[in-house]
Short mmCIF file of C-alpha atoms in Angstrom, two decimals:
data_model
loop_
_atom_site.label_atom_id
_atom_site.label_comp_id
_atom_site.label_asym_id
_atom_site.label_seq_id
_atom_site.Cartn_x
_atom_site.Cartn_y
_atom_site.Cartn_z
CA MET A 869 104.26 16.79 76.91
CA LEU A 870 105.03 13.11 76.39
CA ILE A 871 104.44 12.38 80.07
CA MET A 872 101.12 14.22 80.02
CA ASP A 873 100.01 12.31 76.91
CA VAL A 874 100.81 9.03 78.61
CA LEU A 875 99.01 10.05 81.79
CA THR A 876 95.84 11.01 79.91
CA ASP A 877 95.93 8.01 77.55
CA ASP A 878 93.50 5.18 78.25
CA PRO A 879 95.53 1.96 78.63
CA HIS A 880 92.50 -0.12 77.58
CA PRO A 881 90.78 1.38 74.51
CA PRO A 882 87.10 0.56 73.95
CA GLY A 883 86.52 -2.89 72.53
CA GLU A 884 89.87 -4.27 73.64
CA GLU A 885 89.96 -7.28 75.88
CA VAL A 886 91.68 -6.54 79.18
CA GLY A 887 94.82 -8.58 79.41
CA GLY A 888 94.82 -9.26 75.70
CA LEU A 889 97.72 -8.58 73.38
CA ARG A 890 97.64 -5.28 71.52
CA PRO A 891 98.40 -5.18 67.81
CA GLU A 892 101.58 -3.19 68.48
CA ALA A 893 102.76 -5.77 70.99
CA GLY A 894 101.77 -8.74 68.86
CA LEU A 895 105.31 -10.15 68.54
CA PRO A 896 105.77 -13.90 68.66
CA GLY A 897 107.35 -15.37 71.77
CA GLY A 898 110.71 -15.98 70.11
CA ALA A 899 110.97 -12.40 68.87
CA ARG A 900 110.17 -11.04 72.33
CA VAL A 901 112.90 -13.19 73.87
CA ARG A 902 115.42 -11.97 71.29
CA VAL A 903 114.54 -8.35 72.04
CA LEU A 904 114.96 -8.90 75.78
CA LEU A 905 118.29 -10.70 75.31
CA ALA A 906 119.59 -7.91 73.10
CA ALA A 907 118.51 -5.34 75.69
CA ALA A 908 120.20 -7.29 78.49
CA LEU A 909 123.50 -8.10 76.76
CA GLY A 910 123.91 -5.05 74.52
CA PRO A 911 124.93 -2.56 77.26
CA LEU A 912 127.24 -5.14 78.84
CA VAL A 913 129.17 -5.83 75.66
CA THR A 914 129.32 -2.17 74.67
CA GLY A 915 130.41 -0.99 78.13
CA TYR A 916 133.03 -3.69 78.58
CA THR A 917 134.43 -3.00 75.11
CA ALA A 918 134.66 0.72 75.79
CA VAL A 919 136.57 0.16 79.06
CA ALA A 920 138.93 -2.30 77.40
CA THR A 921 139.57 0.18 74.56
CA VAL A 922 140.53 2.95 76.98
CA LEU A 923 142.88 0.65 78.87
CA ALA A 924 144.44 -0.52 75.63
CA LEU A 925 145.10 3.10 74.58
CA VAL A 926 146.76 3.80 77.91
CA ALA A 927 148.90 0.68 77.67
CA LEU A 928 149.92 1.41 74.09
CA THR A 929 150.91 5.02 74.74
CA ALA A 930 152.61 4.47 78.08
CA GLY A 931 156.38 4.15 77.96
CA ARG A 932 158.25 1.10 79.25
CA THR A 933 155.04 -0.95 79.41
CA ALA A 934 154.51 -4.26 77.58
CA PHE A 935 151.11 -4.50 75.92
CA SER A 936 149.11 -7.67 76.60
CA ALA A 937 145.65 -8.26 75.17
CA THR A 938 144.86 -10.77 77.90
CA GLY A 939 145.96 -8.37 80.60
CA VAL A 940 143.81 -5.61 79.12
CA LEU A 941 140.73 -7.86 79.01
CA LEU A 942 141.27 -8.95 82.60
CA ALA A 943 141.83 -5.37 83.79
CA ALA A 944 138.68 -4.27 82.00
CA GLY A 945 136.59 -6.17 84.57
CA PRO A 946 137.51 -3.98 87.55
CA GLY A 947 137.35 -0.97 85.23
CA TRP A 948 133.79 -1.92 84.34
CA LEU A 949 132.95 -2.09 88.06
CA ALA A 950 134.56 1.32 88.60
CA ALA A 951 132.36 2.73 85.82
CA HIS A 952 129.38 1.48 87.84
CA GLN A 953 130.67 3.18 91.02
CA VAL A 954 131.71 -0.02 92.82
CA ARG A 955 134.49 0.70 95.31
CA LEU A 956 137.70 -1.20 94.58
CA GLY A 957 140.64 -2.32 96.66
CA LEU A 958 144.12 -1.71 95.27
CA GLY A 959 146.57 -3.84 97.22
CA GLY A 960 144.50 -3.42 100.36
CA HIS A 961 144.00 0.34 99.91
CA PRO A 962 140.45 1.59 99.27
CA LEU A 963 139.63 3.47 96.08
CA GLY A 964 136.19 5.01 96.38
CA MET A 965 136.60 8.21 94.38
CA LEU A 966 135.74 6.87 90.93
CA PRO A 967 135.36 8.80 87.66
CA LEU A 968 131.87 10.02 86.84
CA LEU A 969 132.26 10.36 83.07
CA PRO A 970 132.11 6.57 82.44
CA THR A 971 129.17 6.39 84.86
CA LEU A 972 127.27 8.96 82.82
CA GLY A 973 128.00 6.92 79.70
CA VAL A 974 126.69 3.76 81.38
CA VAL A 975 123.48 5.53 82.43
CA VAL A 976 122.84 6.94 78.94
CA LEU A 977 123.54 3.57 77.32
CA ALA A 978 121.16 1.66 79.61
CA ALA A 979 118.43 4.29 79.29
CA ARG A 980 118.56 4.32 75.48
CA THR A 981 118.59 0.54 75.33
CA ALA A 982 115.55 0.23 77.62
CA SER A 983 113.65 2.90 75.69
CA GLY A 984 114.32 1.22 72.34
CA ALA A 985 113.40 -2.24 73.63
CA ALA A 986 110.12 -0.95 75.09
CA ARG A 987 109.20 0.59 71.74
CA ARG A 988 110.08 -2.57 69.81
CA LEU A 989 107.91 -4.63 72.16
CA GLY A 990 105.01 -2.20 71.72
CA CYS A 991 104.79 -1.41 75.45
CA ARG A 992 102.35 1.38 76.25
CA SER A 993 102.63 1.41 80.03
CA PHE A 994 105.38 1.03 82.58
CA ARG A 995 103.87 -2.25 83.78
CA GLU A 996 104.15 -3.80 80.33
CA ALA A 997 107.82 -2.74 80.10
CA ARG A 998 108.84 -4.26 83.42
CA PRO A 999 110.44 -7.32 81.72
CA VAL A 1000 112.83 -4.93 79.96
CA LEU A 1001 113.87 -3.33 83.25
CA ILE A 1002 114.29 -6.71 84.95
CA ALA A 1003 116.37 -8.08 82.09
CA ILE A 1004 118.77 -5.13 81.95
CA ALA A 1005 119.16 -4.77 85.72
CA GLY A 1006 119.52 -8.49 86.26
CA ALA A 1007 122.20 -8.86 83.59
CA HIS A 1008 124.25 -6.01 85.09
CA ALA A 1009 123.96 -7.44 88.59
CA VAL A 1010 125.02 -10.92 87.49
CA LEU A 1011 128.03 -9.67 85.51
CA GLY A 1012 129.17 -7.53 88.44
CA LEU A 1013 128.99 -10.51 90.78
CA VAL A 1014 130.94 -12.71 88.33
CA ILE A 1015 133.70 -10.10 87.95
CA ALA A 1016 134.02 -9.66 91.72
CA LEU A 1017 134.24 -13.42 92.31
CA CYS A 1018 136.84 -13.85 89.56
CA ALA A 1019 138.94 -10.98 90.96
CA GLN A 1020 139.33 -12.58 94.40
CA GLY A 1021 143.01 -12.97 95.20
CA SER A 1022 144.15 -10.47 92.54
CA PRO A 1023 145.71 -7.04 93.25
CA VAL A 1024 142.39 -5.36 92.36
CA THR A 1025 139.42 -6.66 94.34
CA ALA A 1026 135.79 -5.74 94.93
CA ASN A 1027 133.15 -6.69 97.47
CA PRO A 1028 130.84 -9.28 95.81
CA VAL A 1029 127.73 -7.85 97.47
CA ALA A 1030 128.55 -4.31 96.33
CA ALA A 1031 129.50 -5.62 92.87
CA PHE A 1032 126.08 -7.31 92.61
CA ALA A 1033 123.94 -4.48 94.01
CA GLY A 1034 125.76 -1.45 92.56
CA PRO A 1035 125.54 -2.22 88.82
CA GLY A 1036 122.05 -3.69 89.24
CA LEU A 1037 120.61 -0.64 90.95
CA LEU A 1038 122.33 1.79 88.60
CA ALA A 1039 121.08 -0.11 85.55
CA ALA A 1040 117.57 -0.31 87.03
CA ALA A 1041 117.46 3.45 87.62
CA ALA A 1042 118.75 4.22 84.12
CA SER A 1043 116.36 1.70 82.52
CA GLY A 1044 113.46 3.20 84.47
CA VAL A 1045 114.26 6.62 83.04
CA GLY A 1046 114.33 5.22 79.52
CA ILE A 1047 111.04 3.36 79.96
CA ILE A 1048 109.37 6.46 81.42
CA ARG A 1049 110.49 8.36 78.36
CA SER A 1050 108.70 5.86 76.11
CA CYS A 1051 105.77 4.67 78.22
CA GLY A 1052 105.15 7.37 80.82
CA LEU A 1053 105.24 7.27 84.59
CA PRO A 1054 104.19 4.19 86.55
CA ASP A 1055 100.54 4.18 87.61
CA VAL A 1056 101.47 4.33 91.30
CA VAL A 1057 103.42 7.54 90.71
CA ALA A 1058 101.08 9.06 88.13
CA GLU A 1059 98.10 8.78 90.48
CA ARG A 1060 99.88 10.89 93.09
CA LEU A 1061 101.23 13.60 90.79
CA ASP A 1062 99.20 16.41 89.28
CA ALA A 1063 100.12 18.65 86.37
CA LEU A 1064 101.45 21.34 88.72
CA ALA A 1065 103.80 18.88 90.43
CA LEU A 1066 105.08 17.68 87.06
CA ARG A 1067 105.84 21.26 86.07
CA GLY A 1068 107.74 21.66 89.32
CA LEU A 1069 109.77 18.52 88.60
CA ARG A 1070 110.67 19.77 85.13
CA ALA A 1071 111.63 23.16 86.54
CA GLY A 1072 113.80 21.39 89.12
CA ALA A 1073 115.61 19.43 86.42
CA LEU A 1074 116.20 22.67 84.53
CA SER A 1075 117.49 24.39 87.69
CA LEU A 1076 119.87 21.52 88.43
CA ALA A 1077 121.22 21.75 84.89
CA VAL A 1078 121.70 25.51 85.33
CA LEU A 1079 123.59 24.99 88.60
CA VAL A 1080 125.82 22.37 86.95
CA ALA A 1081 126.47 24.81 84.11
CA CYS A 1082 127.41 27.48 86.68
CA GLY A 1083 129.87 25.07 88.29
CA ALA A 1084 131.32 24.20 84.89
CA ALA A 1085 131.72 27.88 84.02
CA VAL A 1086 133.52 28.65 87.28
CA PHE A 1087 135.80 25.62 86.82
CA THR A 1088 136.59 26.62 83.23
CA VAL A 1089 137.43 30.20 84.16
CA ALA A 1090 139.62 29.10 87.07
CA THR A 1091 141.48 26.62 84.86
CA GLY A 1092 141.97 29.21 82.13
CA LEU A 1093 143.37 31.78 84.57
CA SER A 1094 145.80 29.16 85.90
CA TRP A 1095 146.80 27.73 82.57
CA ALA A 1096 150.50 28.11 83.31
CA THR A 1097 150.16 25.83 86.33
CA VAL A 1098 148.06 23.38 84.33
CA SER A 1099 150.62 23.14 81.51
CA ASP A 1100 153.49 22.64 83.96
CA SER A 1101 151.75 19.57 85.41
CA TYR A 1102 152.13 17.65 82.13
CA GLU A 1103 155.17 15.42 81.68
CA PRO A 1104 157.50 15.79 78.67
CA GLY A 1105 156.73 12.33 77.28
CA PHE A 1106 153.64 11.82 75.11
CA GLY A 1107 152.54 8.64 76.85
CA THR A 1108 152.56 10.14 80.33
CA SER A 1109 150.92 13.38 79.16
CA PHE A 1110 148.22 11.42 77.35
CA GLY A 1111 147.57 9.37 80.48
CA LEU A 1112 147.25 12.53 82.62
CA PHE A 1113 144.96 14.10 80.04
CA LEU A 1114 142.77 10.98 79.92
CA LEU A 1115 142.65 10.85 83.73
CA SER A 1116 141.61 14.50 83.91
CA LEU A 1117 138.94 13.93 81.27
CA LEU A 1118 137.43 10.96 83.12
CA TYR A 1119 137.28 12.90 86.38
CA LEU A 1120 136.00 16.13 84.80
CA PRO A 1121 132.39 15.68 86.06
CA ASN A 1122 133.77 15.16 89.58
CA ALA A 1123 135.59 18.50 89.36
CA VAL A 1124 132.46 20.24 88.02
CA THR A 1125 130.44 18.84 90.93
CA ALA A 1126 133.02 20.17 93.40
CA ALA A 1127 132.85 23.57 91.68
CA LEU A 1128 129.06 23.45 91.97
CA SER A 1129 129.36 22.89 95.72
CA PHE A 1130 131.78 25.80 95.90
CA VAL A 1131 129.47 28.14 93.98
CA THR A 1132 126.50 27.38 96.23
CA GLY A 1133 128.59 27.92 99.38
CA PRO A 1134 129.65 24.72 101.21
CA GLY A 1135 132.76 23.96 99.10
CA PHE A 1136 134.81 20.74 99.07
CA SER A 1137 137.95 19.19 100.56
CA ILE A 1138 140.87 17.09 99.30
CA GLY A 1139 142.68 15.63 102.26
CA PRO A 1140 143.77 18.56 104.44
CA LEU A 1141 142.87 21.11 101.74
CA SER A 1142 139.48 22.74 102.27
CA VAL A 1143 138.04 25.29 99.85
CA GLY A 1144 134.79 27.08 100.68
CA MET A 1145 133.05 30.31 99.83
CA PHE A 1146 133.74 31.78 103.28
CA GLY A 1147 136.74 29.74 104.42
CA TYR A 1148 139.99 28.27 103.17
CA ARG A 1149 142.53 25.87 104.61
CA GLY A 1150 145.63 25.12 102.57
CA GLY A 1151 147.13 21.72 101.83
CA ALA A 1152 148.89 19.61 99.21
CA VAL A 1153 147.01 18.51 96.09
CA PRO A 1154 147.76 15.81 93.46
CA ALA A 1155 149.89 17.00 90.56
CA VAL A 1156 147.29 16.48 87.84
CA PRO A 1157 146.17 19.04 85.25
CA LEU A 1158 142.57 18.81 86.45
CA LEU A 1159 143.48 20.48 89.77
CA GLY A 1160 145.72 23.20 88.32
CA GLY A 1161 143.03 25.84 88.84
CA LEU A 1162 142.70 25.34 92.61
CA PRO A 1163 143.29 28.62 94.48
CA GLU A 1164 146.23 29.06 96.81
CA HIS A 1165 144.42 31.41 99.21
CA HIS A 1166 141.03 32.88 99.95
CA ALA A 1167 139.77 35.88 97.95
CA ALA A 1168 137.41 38.52 99.32
CA TRP A 1169 135.36 38.65 96.10
CA TRP A 1170 134.29 35.00 96.18
CA PRO A 1171 130.88 35.72 97.81
CA ALA A 1172 129.95 37.68 94.69
CA LEU A 1173 129.64 34.31 92.93
CA LEU A 1174 126.54 33.59 95.01
CA VAL A 1175 124.58 35.60 92.47
CA LEU A 1176 124.79 32.52 90.19
CA PRO A 1177 122.69 30.14 92.33
CA ALA A 1178 120.35 33.02 93.16
CA ALA A 1179 119.84 33.57 89.44
CA ALA A 1180 119.12 29.85 89.00
CA GLY A 1181 116.42 30.08 91.66
CA ALA A 1182 114.94 33.19 90.06
CA LEU A 1183 114.88 31.39 86.71
CA ALA A 1184 112.95 28.52 88.30
CA GLY A 1185 110.40 30.97 89.72
CA TRP A 1186 110.10 32.76 86.39
CA SER A 1187 109.42 29.48 84.58
CA LEU A 1188 106.61 28.74 87.06
CA ARG A 1189 105.05 32.22 87.18
CA LYS A 1190 102.13 31.07 85.00
CA ALA A 1191 101.78 27.59 86.45
CA ASP A 1192 98.65 28.48 88.43
CA ALA A 1193 96.51 31.51 89.23
CA ASP A 1194 96.89 30.85 92.95
CA PRO A 1195 100.25 32.14 94.29
CA ALA A 1196 100.29 29.44 96.97
CA GLN A 1197 100.12 26.73 94.29
CA ARG A 1198 102.98 28.34 92.39
CA ILE A 1199 105.09 28.31 95.53
CA ARG A 1200 104.26 24.61 95.94
CA ALA A 1201 105.62 23.99 92.44
CA VAL A 1202 108.80 25.91 93.31
CA ALA A 1203 109.20 23.74 96.41
CA ALA A 1204 108.98 20.63 94.21
CA ALA A 1205 111.70 22.09 91.98
CA GLY A 1206 113.87 22.73 95.04
CA ALA A 1207 113.39 19.13 96.16
CA VAL A 1208 114.61 17.86 92.78
CA VAL A 1209 117.70 20.06 93.00
CA ALA A 1210 118.42 18.93 96.56
CA LEU A 1211 118.15 15.26 95.56
CA GLY A 1212 120.38 15.84 92.55
CA CYS A 1213 123.03 17.47 94.75
CA VAL A 1214 122.92 14.50 97.12
CA VAL A 1215 123.47 12.02 94.28
CA LEU A 1216 126.21 14.05 92.57
CA GLY A 1217 127.99 14.89 95.81
CA THR A 1218 127.95 11.28 96.97
CA LEU A 1219 129.31 9.93 93.69
CA ALA A 1220 131.88 12.68 93.13
CA GLY A 1221 133.85 12.05 96.34
CA GLY A 1222 135.23 9.05 98.16
CA ARG A 1223 138.31 7.40 99.53
CA LEU A 1224 141.59 7.97 97.69
CA GLY A 1225 143.83 5.30 99.17
CA ASP A 1226 145.43 5.97 102.52
CA GLY A 1227 147.70 8.74 101.31
CA PRO A 1228 147.88 12.49 101.96
CA PHE A 1229 144.98 13.25 99.61
CA ASP A 1230 142.47 10.97 101.31
CA PRO A 1231 139.52 11.49 101.42
CA VAL A 1232 137.96 13.68 98.75
CA SER A 1233 134.62 14.83 100.11
CA ILE A 1234 131.73 17.20 99.53
CA PRO A 1235 129.44 18.05 102.49
CA VAL A 1236 126.41 16.40 100.92
CA GLY A 1237 123.90 17.25 103.65
CA VAL A 1238 124.78 20.92 103.86
CA ALA A 1239 125.12 21.24 100.08
CA SER A 1240 121.65 19.79 99.46
CA ILE A 1241 119.97 22.05 102.03
CA VAL A 1242 121.75 25.14 100.72
CA ALA A 1243 120.88 24.28 97.12
CA PHE A 1244 117.23 23.80 98.13
CA CYS A 1245 117.19 27.25 99.71
CA TRP A 1246 118.84 28.84 96.69
CA ILE A 1247 115.99 27.56 94.53
CA VAL A 1248 113.02 28.00 96.86
CA ILE A 1249 113.67 31.45 98.34
CA PRO A 1250 114.32 33.54 95.19
CA GLY A 1251 112.11 31.24 93.13
CA SER A 1252 109.11 31.71 95.43
CA PHE A 1253 109.63 35.48 95.45
CA VAL A 1254 109.66 35.68 91.65
CA ALA A 1255 106.79 33.21 91.18
CA PHE A 1256 104.63 35.06 93.72
CA PHE A 1257 105.07 38.60 92.42
CA ALA A 1258 105.52 37.91 88.69
CA GLY A 1259 102.38 35.80 88.31
CA GLU A 1260 98.66 36.41 88.56
CA HIS A 1261 96.78 37.02 91.81
CA GLU A 1262 93.24 35.90 92.58
CA PRO A 1263 90.71 38.36 94.02
CA PRO A 1264 90.24 38.20 97.79
CA ALA A 1265 87.88 35.55 99.09
CA PRO A 1266 84.38 36.83 100.05
CA PRO A 1267 83.25 36.97 103.68
CA PRO A 1268 81.41 33.84 104.84
CA GLU A 1269 78.19 35.71 105.73
CA ALA A 1270 77.88 37.00 102.17
CA LEU A 1271 77.94 33.46 100.83
CA GLU A 1272 75.41 32.26 103.41
CA ASP A 1273 72.86 34.90 102.33
CA ASN A 1274 73.31 34.17 98.64
CA GLU A 1275 71.15 31.27 97.44
CA ALA A 1276 73.52 30.55 94.55
CA PHE A 1277 76.13 29.21 96.95
CA GLU A 1278 73.97 27.43 99.53
CA ASP A 1279 74.63 23.95 98.18
CA ALA A 1280 78.01 24.57 96.53
CA GLU A 1281 80.93 22.51 97.81
CA ASP A 1282 83.67 24.36 95.96
CA VAL A 1283 83.21 28.11 95.52
CA ASP A 1284 84.88 29.82 92.60
CA ALA A 1285 86.63 33.02 93.62
CA GLU A 1286 85.27 35.10 90.72
CA LYS A 1287 81.67 33.99 91.27
CA ALA A 1288 82.06 34.58 94.99
CA SER A 1289 83.28 38.15 94.47
CA GLU A 1290 80.38 38.81 92.04
CA ALA A 1291 77.95 37.47 94.64
CA VAL A 1292 79.36 39.80 97.27
CA ALA A 1293 79.00 42.77 94.91
CA GLU A 1294 75.36 41.82 94.20
CA PHE A 1295 74.67 41.41 97.91
CA GLU A 1296 76.10 44.83 98.77
CA ALA A 1297 74.23 46.48 95.86
CA ALA A 1298 70.96 44.92 97.02
CA GLU A 1299 71.45 46.27 100.55
CA ALA A 1300 72.28 49.74 99.23
CA SER A 1301 69.20 49.80 96.96
CA GLU A 1302 66.83 48.67 99.71
CA GLU A 1303 67.59 51.59 102.04
CA PRO A 1304 66.52 54.50 99.76
CA GLU A 1305 63.38 52.60 98.64
CA ALA A 1306 62.26 52.19 102.28
CA SER A 1307 62.76 55.91 103.06
CA GLU A 1308 60.75 57.04 100.02
CA GLU A 1309 57.85 54.82 101.05
CA ASP A 1310 57.91 56.29 104.56
CA GLU A 1311 57.91 59.84 103.21
CA GLN A 1312 55.01 59.07 100.88
CA THR A 1313 53.00 57.49 103.69
CA ALA A 1314 53.67 60.44 105.99
CA ALA A 1315 52.60 62.89 103.27
CA GLU A 1316 49.36 60.98 102.66
CA ASP A 1317 48.60 60.91 106.39
CA ALA A 1318 49.23 64.65 106.72
CA GLU A 1319 47.01 65.40 103.72
CA PHE A 1320 44.20 63.23 105.09
CA GLU A 1321 44.38 64.93 108.50
CA ALA A 1322 44.33 68.36 106.86
CA GLU A 1323 41.21 67.48 104.84
CA ALA A 1324 39.49 66.08 107.94
CA ASP A 1325 40.24 69.21 109.93
CA ALA A 1326 38.93 71.35 107.11
CA GLU A 1327 35.67 69.45 106.93
CA LEU A 1328 35.19 69.57 110.70
CA GLY A 1329 36.10 73.25 110.94
CA LEU A 1330 38.95 72.61 113.31
CA GLU A 1331 41.35 74.83 111.51
CA GLU A 1332 41.60 77.39 114.37
CA PRO A 1333 44.64 78.76 115.98
CA ALA A 1334 45.68 76.88 119.00
CA GLU A 1335 44.60 78.35 122.30
CA GLU A 1336 47.08 79.74 124.63
CA ALA A 1337 48.19 77.46 127.37
CA PRO A 1338 46.34 78.21 130.68
CA GLU A 1339 48.08 79.86 133.50
CA PRO A 1340 49.05 77.61 136.36
CA GLY A 1341 46.15 77.29 138.76
CA GLU A 1342 43.61 78.73 136.28
CA ALA A 1343 40.53 76.61 135.71
CA VAL A 1344 40.18 75.16 132.31
CA THR A 1345 36.67 75.81 130.99
CA GLY A 1346 35.28 75.49 127.61
CA GLY A 1347 32.21 74.59 125.74
CA THR A 1348 31.39 72.19 123.13
CA GLU A 1349 30.85 73.82 119.83
CA THR A 1350 28.95 72.42 117.05
CA CYS A 1351 29.49 73.25 113.47
CA GLY A 1352 27.96 72.44 110.25
CA ASP A 1353 25.05 70.01 110.32
CA VAL A 1354 26.01 68.40 113.57
CA GLU A 1355 23.06 68.53 115.98
CA ALA A 1356 23.32 68.70 119.75
CA ALA A 1357 22.53 65.71 121.79
CA GLU A 1358 19.09 65.35 123.40
CA GLY A 1359 20.47 65.99 126.87
CA ASP A 1360 21.86 69.35 125.88
CA ARG A 1361 18.60 70.83 124.62
#
């Protein structure tokens, strides 16, 4: 509803000078600069502090490790890059599989900051809030570049180009979401989206959330059934167990994404281990509690789990069953929802996997292309079926000749289906009524003619029985008879 209000709101109310400053945005220049600086630096300070706090907890609880505040602050730099999905190098070994939980926190933090700054500045359109987006994205990009340059020559390194682009793009995307929440879609996008497409996008976001919930449910059940294996993976010491627990917590969204890929069909792989709905190849796995629920062999009942993504698609179709009276338009909305789900699977699958050093568990991967196509089909096929049959259906379109003969539609460019069907009914009723009227007139005319001929014959005395037909060869003779007051001609006298 907020998006629709923004789309239908006039950015220039009557009487307002175009380009002028609105009362809501009437902040002095110094106040606007302070708001932009707070929006740019706030997420950086908060994110860096959170990473440093986690590292300090690990260092304090780990056994046989000397705590150093300077070391924690220096290590927080690469940790901040890892939270922004920047691939690191550990002693020359690539580390591309990075935890998604800190990334989700970074996205939420940047989005909330951008939304609050746009409201404080009184921005009513995406164009007016662009300075907020530029400030937040630029600050993240600059800090990432500084950290990568300072880490050159240390055991943990990062590519400066990736460190500049990765945090900047992630912050820009998150800030854009926050600004859209406050100010609505950009004009370029809003002009190309109708209400039906927006409903499809919302249904797609709902379907993606349902699929993620299905993956989380499957992961939770598998972990609970294998709790003995999970508990055995913890070490006796508190420090080591706390570190393993924290590691599993940070990588929990990665595991849920892998379970989502498994539920939809394609599955995932960890080094030589490959787990799919219709195939399984064994292999060694890291001894962490997060992976304690991995199966040791294939089970014949796994395909029964495919009812979960099918139900998600049916739910999408059910939510769009009243989107439009035309079934074809409802299917178009379902296709938009499927596109959102496919894009979400691409993003999640790409971020959830990656390189894991050069060891036996490298790489961790999800077949992103196959997973996105399969997820799209799981939404579109059952969703289109439900949306088509559960919603309304328009009456059939009238034949073209009926519209041509009806004057009401001669100059119409767009013909309404209801009016067209009414016109066809009127046209057919008119044709049916004309036929009996024409036959009654003919009968009446024939009766009048017959009556007139009968009266004429009566007056002329011609009402005599018809003579018998002459025999063949017999001469036809007869006289002319006169009757009444008719006198004979002069020549006959």
